[in-house]
Every structure is written in C-alpha cells, then in structure tokens.
PDB file of C-alpha atoms and ligand atoms in Angstrom:
ATOM      1  CA  MET A   1       0.045   0.663   0.836  1.00  0.00           C
ATOM      2  CA  ILE A   2       1.021   3.671  -0.626  1.00  0.00           C
ATOM      3  CA  PRO A   3       0.370   6.376   1.258  1.00  0.00           C
ATOM      4  CA  ALA A   4      -1.849   9.111  -0.133  1.00  0.00           C
ATOM      5  CA  GLU A   5      -0.441  11.518   1.775  1.00  0.00           C
ATOM      6  CA  LYS A   6       2.971  10.596  -0.420  1.00  0.00           C
ATOM      7  CA  ILE A   7       1.100  11.290  -3.608  1.00  0.00           C
ATOM      8  CA  ILE A   8       1.130  14.154  -5.731  1.00  0.00           C
ATOM      9  CA  VAL A   9      -1.019  14.374  -8.974  1.00  0.00           C
ATOM     10  CA  ALA A  10       0.486  17.074 -11.148  1.00  0.00           C
ATOM     11  CA  LEU A  11      -2.281  19.320 -12.780  1.00  0.00           C
ATOM     12  CA  ASP A  12      -0.755  19.938 -15.841  1.00  0.00           C
ATOM     13  CA  THR A  13      -3.914  21.493 -18.104  1.00  0.00           C
ATOM     14  CA  ASN A  14      -5.018  25.248 -19.321  1.00  0.00           C
ATOM     15  CA  ASP A  15      -8.330  23.833 -19.771  1.00  0.00           C
ATOM     16  CA  ALA A  16     -10.496  25.436 -17.070  1.00  0.00           C
ATOM     17  CA  ASP A  17     -13.083  21.772 -17.082  1.00  0.00           C
ATOM     18  CA  LYS A  18     -10.896  19.590 -17.726  1.00  0.00           C
ATOM     19  CA  LEU A  19      -9.090  21.226 -14.266  1.00  0.00           C
ATOM     20  CA  GLN A  20     -13.270  21.516 -12.424  1.00  0.00           C
ATOM     21  CA  SER A  21     -13.252  17.834 -14.082  1.00  0.00           C
ATOM     22  CA  LEU A  22     -10.100  16.319 -11.560  1.00  0.00           C
ATOM     23  CA  PHE A  23     -10.714  18.569  -8.924  1.00  0.00           C
ATOM     24  CA  HIS A  24     -14.671  17.062  -8.092  1.00  0.00           C
ATOM     25  CA  ALA A  25     -12.830  13.479 -10.031  1.00  0.00           C
ATOM     26  CA  LEU A  26     -10.197  14.007  -6.607  1.00  0.00           C
ATOM     27  CA  LYS A  27     -12.489  15.893  -3.903  1.00  0.00           C
ATOM     28  CA  GLY A  28     -11.676  13.985  -0.650  1.00  0.00           C
ATOM     29  CA  GLU A  29      -8.157  12.010  -1.024  1.00  0.00           C
ATOM     30  CA  LYS A  30      -6.092  12.977   1.120  1.00  0.00           C
ATOM     31  CA  ILE A  31      -3.580  13.479  -1.750  1.00  0.00           C
ATOM     32  CA  TRP A  32      -1.814  16.499  -2.879  1.00  0.00           C
ATOM     33  CA  VAL A  33      -1.595  18.611  -6.402  1.00  0.00           C
ATOM     34  CA  LYS A  34       1.055  20.187  -8.380  1.00  0.00           C
ATOM     35  CA  ILE A  35       0.384  23.601  -9.391  1.00  0.00           C
ATOM     36  CA  GLY A  36       3.180  24.781 -12.273  1.00  0.00           C
ATOM     37  CA  MET A  37       3.375  27.399 -14.899  1.00  0.00           C
ATOM     38  CA  GLU A  38       0.335  25.305 -16.463  1.00  0.00           C
ATOM     39  CA  VAL A  39      -1.967  26.120 -14.467  1.00  0.00           C
ATOM     40  CA  PHE A  40      -0.700  29.166 -12.910  1.00  0.00           C
ATOM     41  CA  PHE A  41      -0.871  31.366 -14.949  1.00  0.00           C
ATOM     42  CA  ALA A  42      -3.990  31.035 -17.288  1.00  0.00           C
ATOM     43  CA  PHE A  43      -6.358  30.432 -13.112  1.00  0.00           C
ATOM     44  CA  GLY A  44      -4.027  32.337 -11.409  1.00  0.00           C
ATOM     45  CA  PRO A  45      -4.139  32.506  -6.739  1.00  0.00           C
ATOM     46  CA  ASP A  46      -7.508  31.562  -7.731  1.00  0.00           C
ATOM     47  CA  VAL A  47      -6.955  28.263  -8.192  1.00  0.00           C
ATOM     48  CA  ILE A  48      -4.748  27.843  -5.705  1.00  0.00           C
ATOM     49  CA  PHE A  49      -8.043  28.971  -3.422  1.00  0.00           C
ATOM     50  CA  MET A  50     -10.166  26.391  -4.806  1.00  0.00           C
ATOM     51  CA  ALA A  51      -7.510  23.455  -4.547  1.00  0.00           C
ATOM     52  CA  LYS A  52      -7.419  24.279  -0.448  1.00  0.00           C
ATOM     53  CA  ASP A  53     -10.828  24.288   0.284  1.00  0.00           C
ATOM     54  CA  LEU A  54     -11.582  21.057  -1.489  1.00  0.00           C
ATOM     55  CA  GLY A  55      -8.649  19.975   1.732  1.00  0.00           C
ATOM     56  CA  PHE A  56      -5.221  19.574  -1.007  1.00  0.00           C
ATOM     57  CA  LYS A  57      -2.185  19.771  -0.027  1.00  0.00           C
ATOM     58  CA  ILE A  58      -0.980  22.181  -2.575  1.00  0.00           C
ATOM     59  CA  PHE A  59       2.465  21.840  -4.033  1.00  0.00           C
ATOM     60  CA  LEU A  60       3.187  25.678  -6.197  1.00  0.00           C
ATOM     61  CA  ASP A  61       6.031  24.289  -9.062  1.00  0.00           C
ATOM     62  CA  LEU A  62       6.707  27.042  -9.879  1.00  0.00           C
ATOM     63  CA  LYS A  63      10.687  27.579 -10.197  1.00  0.00           C
ATOM     64  CA  LEU A  64      11.959  30.383  -9.735  1.00  0.00           C
ATOM     65  CA  HIS A  65      15.660  31.370 -10.155  1.00  0.00           C
ATOM     66  CA  ASP A  66      16.478  34.982 -11.070  1.00  0.00           C
ATOM     67  CA  ILE A  67      18.396  37.422  -8.092  1.00  0.00           C
ATOM     68  CA  PRO A  68      18.792  36.427  -4.650  1.00  0.00           C
ATOM     69  CA  ASN A  69      16.413  39.951  -3.511  1.00  0.00           C
ATOM     70  CA  THR A  70      13.636  38.481  -6.280  1.00  0.00           C
ATOM     71  CA  VAL A  71      13.933  35.135  -4.867  1.00  0.00           C
ATOM     72  CA  SER A  72      13.743  36.080  -1.910  1.00  0.00           C
ATOM     73  CA  GLN A  73      11.523  38.479  -2.652  1.00  0.00           C
ATOM     74  CA  GLY A  74       9.207  36.361  -4.378  1.00  0.00           C
ATOM     75  CA  LEU A  75       8.787  33.467  -2.230  1.00  0.00           C
ATOM     76  CA  LYS A  76       7.157  36.105   0.112  1.00  0.00           C
ATOM     77  CA  SER A  77       4.883  37.095  -1.646  1.00  0.00           C
ATOM     78  CA  LEU A  78       3.560  33.663  -2.782  1.00  0.00           C
ATOM     79  CA  SER A  79       4.250  33.091   0.829  1.00  0.00           C
ATOM     80  CA  ARG A  80       0.151  34.805   1.521  1.00  0.00           C
ATOM     81  CA  LEU A  81      -0.794  32.277  -0.480  1.00  0.00           C
ATOM     82  CA  ASN A  82      -0.051  29.153   2.463  1.00  0.00           C
ATOM     83  CA  VAL A  83       0.901  27.026   0.420  1.00  0.00           C
ATOM     84  CA  ASP A  84       2.288  23.421   1.793  1.00  0.00           C
ATOM     85  CA  MET A  85       4.887  23.429  -0.483  1.00  0.00           C
ATOM     86  CA  MET A  86       6.751  25.620  -2.963  1.00  0.00           C
ATOM     87  CA  ASN A  87      10.087  25.844  -5.034  1.00  0.00           C
ATOM     88  CA  ILE A  88      13.383  27.379  -6.730  1.00  0.00           C
ATOM     89  CA  HIS A  89      16.428  26.814  -8.988  1.00  0.00           C
ATOM     90  CA  ALA A  90      19.572  25.296  -7.406  1.00  0.00           C
ATOM     91  CA  ALA A  91      21.070  26.853  -9.704  1.00  0.00           C
ATOM     92  CA  GLY A  92      20.677  31.094  -8.608  1.00  0.00           C
ATOM     93  CA  GLY A  93      22.847  29.792  -5.483  1.00  0.00           C
ATOM     94  CA  LYS A  94      23.422  29.611  -2.345  1.00  0.00           C
ATOM     95  CA  GLU A  95      23.457  33.315  -1.399  1.00  0.00           C
ATOM     96  CA  MET A  96      20.157  33.282  -3.284  1.00  0.00           C
ATOM     97  CA  MET A  97      18.830  29.931  -1.838  1.00  0.00           C
ATOM     98  CA  LEU A  98      20.006  31.595   1.352  1.00  0.00           C
ATOM     99  CA  LYS A  99      17.897  34.344   1.276  1.00  0.00           C
ATOM    100  CA  SER A 100      15.159  32.141  -0.040  1.00  0.00           C
ATOM    101  CA  TYR A 101      15.026  29.886   3.540  1.00  0.00           C
ATOM    102  CA  ASP A 102      15.603  33.038   5.326  1.00  0.00           C
ATOM    103  CA  ALA A 103      12.875  35.589   3.837  1.00  0.00           C
ATOM    104  CA  LEU A 104      10.063  31.741   4.693  1.00  0.00           C
ATOM    105  CA  SER A 105      12.236  30.459   8.040  1.00  0.00           C
ATOM    106  CA  SER A 106       9.843  32.694  10.974  1.00  0.00           C
ATOM    107  CA  LEU A 107       6.282  32.197   9.015  1.00  0.00           C
ATOM    108  CA  GLN A 108       4.207  30.314  10.844  1.00  0.00           C
ATOM    109  CA  ASN A 109       3.832  26.559   8.927  1.00  0.00           C
ATOM    110  CA  ARG A 110       5.658  27.717   7.078  1.00  0.00           C
ATOM    111  CA  PRO A 111       6.310  25.668   2.501  1.00  0.00           C
ATOM    112  CA  LEU A 112       8.387  23.298   2.585  1.00  0.00           C
ATOM    113  CA  LEU A 113      11.320  24.610  -0.543  1.00  0.00           C
ATOM    114  CA  ILE A 114      12.684  22.238  -2.297  1.00  0.00           C
ATOM    115  CA  ALA A 115      14.974  22.660  -4.604  1.00  0.00           C
ATOM    116  CA  VAL A 116      15.538  22.404  -8.482  1.00  0.00           C
ATOM    117  CA  THR A 117      19.267  20.670  -9.292  1.00  0.00           C
ATOM    118  CA  GLN A 118      19.252  19.372 -13.026  1.00  0.00           C
ATOM    119  CA  LEU A 119      16.077  19.433 -15.172  1.00  0.00           C
ATOM    120  CA  THR A 120      14.799  16.185 -16.525  1.00  0.00           C
ATOM    121  CA  SER A 121      15.019  17.348 -19.422  1.00  0.00           C
ATOM    122  CA  THR A 122      18.693  18.115 -20.223  1.00  0.00           C
ATOM    123  CA  THR A 123      21.000  15.470 -21.500  1.00  0.00           C
ATOM    124  CA  GLN A 124      24.307  15.274 -20.707  1.00  0.00           C
ATOM    125  CA  GLU A 125      26.239  16.478 -23.701  1.00  0.00           C
ATOM    126  CA  GLN A 126      23.522  19.449 -22.952  1.00  0.00           C
ATOM    127  CA  MET A 127      24.982  19.753 -19.516  1.00  0.00           C
ATOM    128  CA  ASN A 128      28.969  19.582 -20.471  1.00  0.00           C
ATOM    129  CA  LEU A 129      28.394  22.372 -23.710  1.00  0.00           C
ATOM    130  CA  GLU A 130      25.878  24.584 -23.362  1.00  0.00           C
ATOM    131  CA  GLN A 131      26.339  24.851 -19.246  1.00  0.00           C
ATOM    132  CA  ARG A 132      30.006  23.859 -19.168  1.00  0.00           C
ATOM    133  CA  ILE A 133      29.154  22.054 -16.683  1.00  0.00           C
ATOM    134  CA  PRO A 134      32.023  18.626 -17.330  1.00  0.00           C
ATOM    135  CA  GLY A 135      31.267  15.162 -15.652  1.00  0.00           C
ATOM    136  CA  LYS A 136      27.542  13.412 -15.148  1.00  0.00           C
ATOM    137  CA  ILE A 137      24.261  14.381 -15.091  1.00  0.00           C
ATOM    138  CA  GLU A 138      24.226  12.260 -11.453  1.00  0.00           C
ATOM    139  CA  GLU A 139      26.979  14.484 -10.153  1.00  0.00           C
ATOM    140  CA  SER A 140      25.665  17.619 -10.897  1.00  0.00           C
ATOM    141  CA  VAL A 141      22.467  16.465  -9.517  1.00  0.00           C
ATOM    142  CA  LEU A 142      24.406  15.265  -6.645  1.00  0.00           C
ATOM    143  CA  HIS A 143      26.294  18.865  -6.319  1.00  0.00           C
ATOM    144  CA  PHE A 144      23.281  20.709  -6.578  1.00  0.00           C
ATOM    145  CA  ALA A 145      21.679  18.763  -3.445  1.00  0.00           C
ATOM    146  CA  LYS A 146      24.496  19.232  -1.130  1.00  0.00           C
ATOM    147  CA  LEU A 147      24.601  23.056  -1.906  1.00  0.00           C
ATOM    148  CA  ALA A 148      20.828  23.185  -1.089  1.00  0.00           C
ATOM    149  CA  HIS A 149      21.101  21.091   1.969  1.00  0.00           C
ATOM    150  CA  GLU A 150      23.688  23.724   3.366  1.00  0.00           C
ATOM    151  CA  CYS A 151      21.589  26.440   2.783  1.00  0.00           C
ATOM    152  CA  LYS A 152      18.501  24.192   4.951  1.00  0.00           C
ATOM    153  CA  LEU A 153      16.469  23.606   2.304  1.00  0.00           C
ATOM    154  CA  ASP A 154      14.719  20.948   2.979  1.00  0.00           C
ATOM    155  CA  GLY A 155      14.721  18.685  -0.001  1.00  0.00           C
ATOM    156  CA  VAL A 156      15.231  18.172  -4.046  1.00  0.00           C
ATOM    157  CA  VAL A 157      13.163  17.599  -7.260  1.00  0.00           C
ATOM    158  CA  SER A 158      15.460  14.099  -8.388  1.00  0.00           C
ATOM    159  CA  SER A 159      14.075  11.365 -10.324  1.00  0.00           C
ATOM    160  CA  PRO A 160      13.700   8.049  -7.892  1.00  0.00           C
ATOM    161  CA  LEU A 161      16.678   6.398  -9.399  1.00  0.00           C
ATOM    162  CA  GLU A 162      18.644   9.199  -7.922  1.00  0.00           C
ATOM    163  CA  VAL A 163      17.056   9.127  -4.429  1.00  0.00           C
ATOM    164  CA  LYS A 164      19.091   6.511  -2.601  1.00  0.00           C
ATOM    165  CA  ALA A 165      22.770   8.237  -3.701  1.00  0.00           C
ATOM    166  CA  ILE A 166      20.942  11.492  -2.598  1.00  0.00           C
ATOM    167  CA  LYS A 167      19.824   9.583   0.861  1.00  0.00           C
ATOM    168  CA  ASN A 168      23.510   7.948   1.400  1.00  0.00           C
ATOM    169  CA  LEU A 169      25.060  11.738   0.758  1.00  0.00           C
ATOM    170  CA  LEU A 170      22.670  14.304   2.893  1.00  0.00           C
ATOM    171  CA  GLY A 171      20.640  11.956   4.706  1.00  0.00           C
ATOM    172  CA  LYS A 172      17.317  10.308   5.097  1.00  0.00           C
ATOM    173  CA  LYS A 173      15.512  13.676   6.631  1.00  0.00           C
ATOM    174  CA  PHE A 174      16.381  15.862   3.020  1.00  0.00           C
ATOM    175  CA  LEU A 175      13.498  15.364   1.778  1.00  0.00           C
ATOM    176  CA  THR A 176      12.618  13.693  -1.860  1.00  0.00           C
ATOM    177  CA  VAL A 177      10.149  14.829  -4.568  1.00  0.00           C
ATOM    178  CA  THR A 178      10.292  12.618  -7.851  1.00  0.00           C
ATOM    179  CA  PRO A 179       8.559  13.002 -10.606  1.00  0.00           C
ATOM    180  CA  GLY A 180       9.304   9.864 -12.638  1.00  0.00           C
ATOM    181  CA  ILE A 181       6.287   7.413 -11.711  1.00  0.00           C
ATOM    182  CA  ARG A 182       5.056   4.709 -13.891  1.00  0.00           C
ATOM    183  CA  PRO A 183       2.929   1.731 -12.778  1.00  0.00           C
ATOM    184  CA  ALA A 184       3.787  -1.009 -13.665  1.00  0.00           C
ATOM    185  CA  GLY A 185       2.176  -1.287 -17.809  1.00  0.00           C
ATOM    186  CA  LYS A 186       1.250   2.999 -18.921  1.00  0.00           C
ATOM    187  CA  ASP A 187       3.093   4.566 -21.206  1.00  0.00           C
ATOM    188  CA  LEU A 188       5.614   6.029 -20.172  1.00  0.00           C
ATOM    189  CA  ASN A 189       4.529   9.664 -22.228  1.00  0.00           C
ATOM    190  CA  ASP A 190       8.016  11.578 -22.834  1.00  0.00           C
ATOM    191  CA  GLN A 191       9.280   9.955 -19.699  1.00  0.00           C
ATOM    192  CA  LYS A 192      12.405   8.603 -20.017  1.00  0.00           C
ATOM    193  CA  ARG A 193      14.258   6.939 -16.964  1.00  0.00           C
ATOM    194  CA  VAL A 194      10.922   5.310 -14.672  1.00  0.00           C
ATOM    195  CA  THR A 195      10.156   3.529 -12.052  1.00  0.00           C
ATOM    196  CA  THR A 196       6.546   2.305 -10.504  1.00  0.00           C
ATOM    197  CA  PRO A 197       4.834   3.327  -7.932  1.00  0.00           C
ATOM    198  CA  LYS A 198       6.847   0.516  -5.784  1.00  0.00           C
ATOM    199  CA  GLU A 199       9.972   1.169  -6.974  1.00  0.00           C
ATOM    200  CA  ALA A 200      10.098   4.756  -5.260  1.00  0.00           C
ATOM    201  CA  LEU A 201       8.102   4.421  -2.912  1.00  0.00           C
ATOM    202  CA  ASP A 202      11.036   0.549  -1.848  1.00  0.00           C
ATOM    203  CA  LEU A 203      14.190   3.326  -2.558  1.00  0.00           C
ATOM    204  CA  GLY A 204      13.453   6.029   0.055  1.00  0.00           C
ATOM    205  CA  THR A 205      10.988   8.181  -2.209  1.00  0.00           C
ATOM    206  CA  ASP A 206       9.087  10.773   0.117  1.00  0.00           C
ATOM    207  CA  TYR A 207       6.640  12.481  -2.487  1.00  0.00           C
ATOM    208  CA  MET A 208       5.810  10.986  -6.537  1.00  0.00           C
ATOM    209  CA  VAL A 209       4.285  14.165  -8.715  1.00  0.00           C
ATOM    210  CA  ILE A 210       2.072  11.763 -10.703  1.00  0.00           C
ATOM    211  CA  GLY A 211       0.397  13.244 -13.285  1.00  0.00           C
ATOM    212  CA  ARG A 212      -0.558  11.409 -16.348  1.00  0.00           C
ATOM    213  CA  PRO A 213      -0.502   8.527 -15.894  1.00  0.00           C
ATOM    214  CA  ILE A 214      -4.323  10.160 -12.992  1.00  0.00           C
ATOM    215  CA  THR A 215      -5.115  13.026 -15.296  1.00  0.00           C
ATOM    216  CA  GLY A 216      -4.965  11.370 -18.413  1.00  0.00           C
ATOM    217  CA  ALA A 217      -7.290   8.320 -16.993  1.00  0.00           C
ATOM    218  CA  ALA A 218     -11.003   7.937 -17.668  1.00  0.00           C
ATOM    219  CA  ASP A 219     -11.359   7.942 -14.128  1.00  0.00           C
ATOM    220  CA  PRO A 220      -8.959   9.400 -12.084  1.00  0.00           C
ATOM    221  CA  LYS A 221     -10.416   8.367  -8.994  1.00  0.00           C
ATOM    222  CA  ALA A 222      -9.994   4.816  -9.941  1.00  0.00           C
ATOM    223  CA  ALA A 223      -6.824   5.525 -11.267  1.00  0.00           C
ATOM    224  CA  LEU A 224      -5.386   6.861  -8.153  1.00  0.00           C
ATOM    225  CA  HIS A 225      -6.494   4.217  -5.749  1.00  0.00           C
ATOM    226  CA  GLU A 226      -4.312   1.791  -8.051  1.00  0.00           C
ATOM    227  CA  ILE A 227      -1.972   3.075  -8.132  1.00  0.00           C
ATOM    228  CA  LEU A 228      -2.073   3.122  -4.117  1.00  0.00           C
ATOM    229  CA  LYS A 229      -2.624  -0.593  -3.839  1.00  0.00           C
ATOM    230  CA  GLY A 230       0.715  -0.382  -4.997  1.00  0.00           C
ATOM    231  CA  LYS A 231       0.675  -1.582  -8.661  1.00  0.00           C
TER     232      LYS A 231
HETATM  233  O1  C5P B 301       2.507  13.390 -16.869  1.00  0.00           O
HETATM  234  P1  C5P B 301       3.789  13.009 -16.018  1.00  0.00           P
HETATM  235  O2  C5P B 301       3.497  11.884 -14.439  1.00  0.00           O
HETATM  236  O3  C5P B 301       5.255  12.939 -16.370  1.00  0.00           O
HETATM  237  O4  C5P B 301       4.344  14.828 -15.042  1.00  0.00           O
HETATM  238  C1  C5P B 301       5.231  14.462 -14.046  1.00  0.00           C
HETATM  239  C2  C5P B 301       4.974  15.891 -13.838  1.00  0.00           C
HETATM  240  O5  C5P B 301       6.431  16.438 -13.052  1.00  0.00           O
HETATM  241  C3  C5P B 301       5.500  17.093 -14.488  1.00  0.00           C
HETATM  242  O6  C5P B 301       4.513  18.448 -13.723  1.00  0.00           O
HETATM  243  C4  C5P B 301       6.361  17.325 -14.546  1.00  0.00           C
HETATM  244  O7  C5P B 301       6.632  19.062 -15.380  1.00  0.00           O
HETATM  245  C5  C5P B 301       6.939  17.059 -13.199  1.00  0.00           C
HETATM  246  N1  C5P B 301       8.041  16.961 -13.686  1.00  0.00           N
HETATM  247  C6  C5P B 301       8.888  16.253 -14.448  1.00  0.00           C
HETATM  248  N2  C5P B 301      10.874  15.965 -14.923  1.00  0.00           N
HETATM  249  C7  C5P B 301      11.474  16.826 -13.813  1.00  0.00           C
HETATM  250  C8  C5P B 301      10.606  17.735 -12.872  1.00  0.00           C
HETATM  251  C9  C5P B 301       9.032  17.761 -13.289  1.00  0.00           C
HETATM  252  O8  C5P B 301       8.635  15.054 -14.981  1.00  0.00           O
HETATM  253  N3  C5P B 301      12.928  17.114 -13.324  1.00  0.00           N
END
C-alpha cells in the first residue's frame, strides 16, 4: 500500500473544465496537488484557493530562478497563498538559496522549500556543452543537492533512481520529490528514467509526483486507487 499523503498529482492543464473535472474526481482524497506554471499562469491564485477548499495539500511548482533579492521576495509574496511546498533552482546559487530560506523561516507553518537540481529534460551533452558543466549529470545533481542542504532547504526534486545516492550523502531527513513514476504497464509518455510507485517507495522517495497516469485516465479516482494499492 502507498500512503495517499505521498502522492502529488500534477494538474498540468490550461483547460478550466478539465481542471474542474479533476478537482471533482479527486476531492476527498488525502493527496497533494502540484500546481505548476501552466495552471497558475492560466488561472492565478484562485486555483490555489479552490484546491485548498477541497482539502488538498499544495505544491506550487514555479521553479523560481533570479537574483537573490527577487527570488526571496517573490517567495515571500507567494507565501501569502499558504501553500505547503514551493521550489527554486539550485543553479541560482547559495546566496539565493540562503536568502530564500531566510525569507520563509520566520513564518508560522512555513512551506517546505525544495531545490530543482538538473531538469530531467537536460541531456548529458547539453549540460557539458551548453551549461559548460563537466562530468556526469548524476554528479551535478548530487552537487546541487549538497548545496541546497547546506542552505537549509528541505530537499530536492530528483529521479526516483537518484534517491538512494541523495539520502546516502545527505541523510534520510533530506526530502526527495520524484516525478518519473509510472504504474507497471502504463504509457511512459515522454518520461525516460521511470520506476513504478512501489519501486519508488522502496527506494525511499518521500513524495511521488504523478501526472498523466492519473489526469489522463478515463476515471482519475480509480487510477489513483490502483496506484495506492501499490501497483
Ligand atoms: O504526467 P507526468 O507523470 O509525466 O508528470 C510529471 C510532472 O512532473 C510534470 O508536471 C512534469 O513537468 C514534472 N517534472 C518532471 N521531471 C522533473 C521535474 C518536474 O516530470 N524533473
């Protein structure tokens, strides 16, 4: 069995009817929802209030990346929405991450602050030739995770396949939020390095981000319940 509190359903749509039908299908479940750029830029803060009214915990996935002052003040503004998790790019640097932590640390019930390391869409070649970072992607992911840990962030977004290395290096309490989850036998879509929900759980992931296997299903609630059974 997979605890519902570990599932973050990625609501990636800019279609108001689709969003409403997903909210309707999933209401009452003790899950998180991930509100990313597509949803937030289309519907604004109202979507957060709607999700909160339905009792969902909220991961506001806006991946902030700018100068330290802009990011930390941006987070402060977003914190008025009372979401449960937000994220920033580790590539913004230590000063940016430290200021971000400081901006939120005095809040009552502060949201979890998670770092994005290397995007899973970044290839080895892109990282080496475009970003001019030598070495393997996994090394860069661990390096960024270590910087985020030093800046008191709560964890990182990573592939489930990187969870073990991250936990070994930084300890069990450092959270891992992992997309790239596919129930056995389901369409991989554009995800490449995937695990099943059960494998991700066994690898020690804290939160599983799952989108299309639930949101693209004819019956999203039934698809969620299949996942909760550990399929
Ligand atoms: O539909 P699917 O389960 O592939 O959705 C995964 C979600 O996680 C999407 O919102 C995607 O943008 C996000 N994500 C990802 N890989 C990352 C970071 C975020 O797939 N490294």
